[in-house]
Amino acid sequence: MKINILCIGNIKEKFYTQACNEYIKRLSKYHNVNIIELEEEKIAKNASIADIAKVKVKESLKFEKYLKGYNIVLDVNGKSLDSVAFAKKIEQISQNSFIINFIIGGSYGLSDEIKNKADMLLSFSSFTFPHQLMRVVLLEQIYRATTISNNITYHK
């Protein structure tokens, strides 16, 4: 299975990069995992609500060409799953699609247009996380789901 993690911006902190690389290495036995970083829009610190809305739309449009396969948007208002249910969901998706795209928005989130195009909205928490940290959490959960599906004891 091909798993793409589509995200706005890049990782600046080395420790996040190291953690992501470790999970990608672990997952490489089971899946082809790609991180696709899309450029973050610049915005003034004192931006208006209208300016922020424009940034959300511009950033969300950057995902359009990658929306092949099953698309999961990470969103605080999405469906919450435990690790076993997440593993089952990935197994279910893999029966009908070769590609899963996980979409992580930038600092201002994603537009409703991109959320409406998603096959699923997924919430990891009602907390808001920095997108760099969310990549690590997502990769760890994909790895955990993979171990559950393959009956490997990591998840215990």
C-alpha atoms as one frame of an Amber mdcrd trajectory, in Angstrom:
protein
   0.000   0.000   0.000   1.141   3.521  -0.730   0.643   5.970   2.119   1.153
   9.669   1.473   1.303  12.216   4.231   0.465  15.527   2.606   1.298  18.525
   4.730   1.773  22.250   4.616   5.241  23.441   5.565   8.370  21.580   6.478
   9.924  20.391   9.697  12.489  22.728  11.223  13.397  20.735  14.341  15.845
  17.867  13.892  14.225  15.687  16.566  10.888  15.657  14.707  12.673  14.699
  11.483  14.529  11.899  13.253  11.304  10.537  14.751   9.518  10.658  11.376
  12.429   8.906   9.677  12.441   6.157  12.297   8.738   5.368  11.758   9.083
   5.565   7.975  11.964   3.061   8.214   9.864   0.715  10.364   6.902   1.033
   8.007   8.977   0.429   4.863   8.640  -3.357   5.326   4.871  -3.027   4.914
   4.036   0.170   3.043   5.527   2.710   0.677   5.334   5.879   2.819   5.922
   9.332   1.353   5.900  12.712   3.048   4.879  15.421   0.612   5.552  18.917
   1.914   3.683  21.776   0.286   4.742  25.370   0.646   3.239  27.353   3.492
   1.633  30.666   2.521   3.091  33.806   4.034   0.759  35.965   6.094   1.183
  39.065   8.242   1.044  38.634  12.020  -1.858  41.103  12.206  -3.810  39.415
   9.390  -7.546  39.864   9.230 -10.032  36.996   9.352 -10.536  37.459   5.598
  -6.766  37.173   5.004  -6.636  33.990   7.060  -9.561  32.536   5.101  -7.702
  33.281   1.834  -4.590  31.532   3.130  -6.630  28.470   4.098  -8.100  28.289
   0.585  -4.717  28.810  -1.128  -3.049  26.150   0.992  -5.943  23.731   0.575
  -5.809  24.092  -3.221  -2.225  22.811  -3.149  -3.533  19.376  -2.135  -5.832
  19.043  -5.169  -3.413  17.250  -7.516  -2.659  14.599  -4.887  -6.247  13.585
  -4.134  -6.121  10.169  -5.801  -7.032   7.193  -3.686  -8.632   7.398  -0.248
  -8.255  10.825   1.364  -8.236  11.319   5.127  -8.127  14.861   6.483  -6.853
  15.258  10.022  -9.354  17.533  11.687 -10.223  18.234  15.305 -13.911  17.722
  14.449 -13.343  14.404  12.694 -14.160  10.898  13.849 -12.093   9.534  16.728
 -10.854   5.957  16.542  -8.884   3.832  18.943  -5.787   2.038  17.638  -7.578
  -1.231  16.855 -10.372   0.538  14.970  -7.757   2.597  13.079  -5.968  -0.634
  12.078  -9.259  -2.103  10.856 -10.039   1.092   8.933  -6.692   0.942   7.119
  -7.288  -2.750   6.328 -10.756  -1.915   4.988  -9.420   0.938   2.833  -6.653
  -1.279   1.439  -9.276  -3.663   0.020 -10.584  -0.917  -2.277  -7.704   1.501
  -2.760  -3.966   1.212  -3.254  -3.309   4.769  -1.997  -4.189   6.448   1.295
  -3.525  10.174   1.612  -3.411  11.687   5.086  -3.805  15.466   4.865  -2.406
  17.754   7.545  -3.189  21.455   7.253  -0.960  24.345   8.152  -1.153  26.771
  11.047  -4.555  28.110  10.011  -6.149  24.778   9.190  -7.876  23.705   6.004
 -10.730  25.126   3.975 -14.161  23.543   4.033 -13.706  22.721   0.327 -10.849
  20.291   1.017 -12.649  18.820   4.010 -15.728  18.206   1.852 -13.609  16.353
  -0.730 -12.185  14.013   1.890 -13.401  10.466   2.243 -12.956  10.774   6.004
 -12.247  13.391   8.647 -10.107  11.892  11.402  -9.479  13.376  14.828  -6.619
  12.328  17.055  -7.734  14.609  19.873  -9.738  17.705  20.645  -6.369  19.353
  21.293  -4.652  21.285  18.517  -1.125  20.084  17.713   1.709  21.718  15.773
   1.740  20.150  12.312   5.336  18.932  12.802   4.382  16.988  15.934   1.211
  15.706  14.268   3.334  14.054  11.574   5.189  12.081  14.242   1.961  11.106
  16.010   0.344  10.077  12.721   3.325   7.980  11.632   3.450   6.276  15.025
  -0.256   5.452  14.826   0.097   4.103  11.278   2.965   1.941  12.514   0.920
   0.821  15.529  -2.008  -0.041  13.228   0.344  -1.995  10.986   1.661  -4.005
  13.928  -1.888  -4.734  15.075  -2.857  -5.921  11.583   0.253  -8.091  11.354
  -0.062  -9.493  14.884   3.223  -7.959  16.063   3.406  -7.230  19.794   4.590
  -3.587  19.490   1.102  -2.223  20.245   0.885  -3.859  23.696
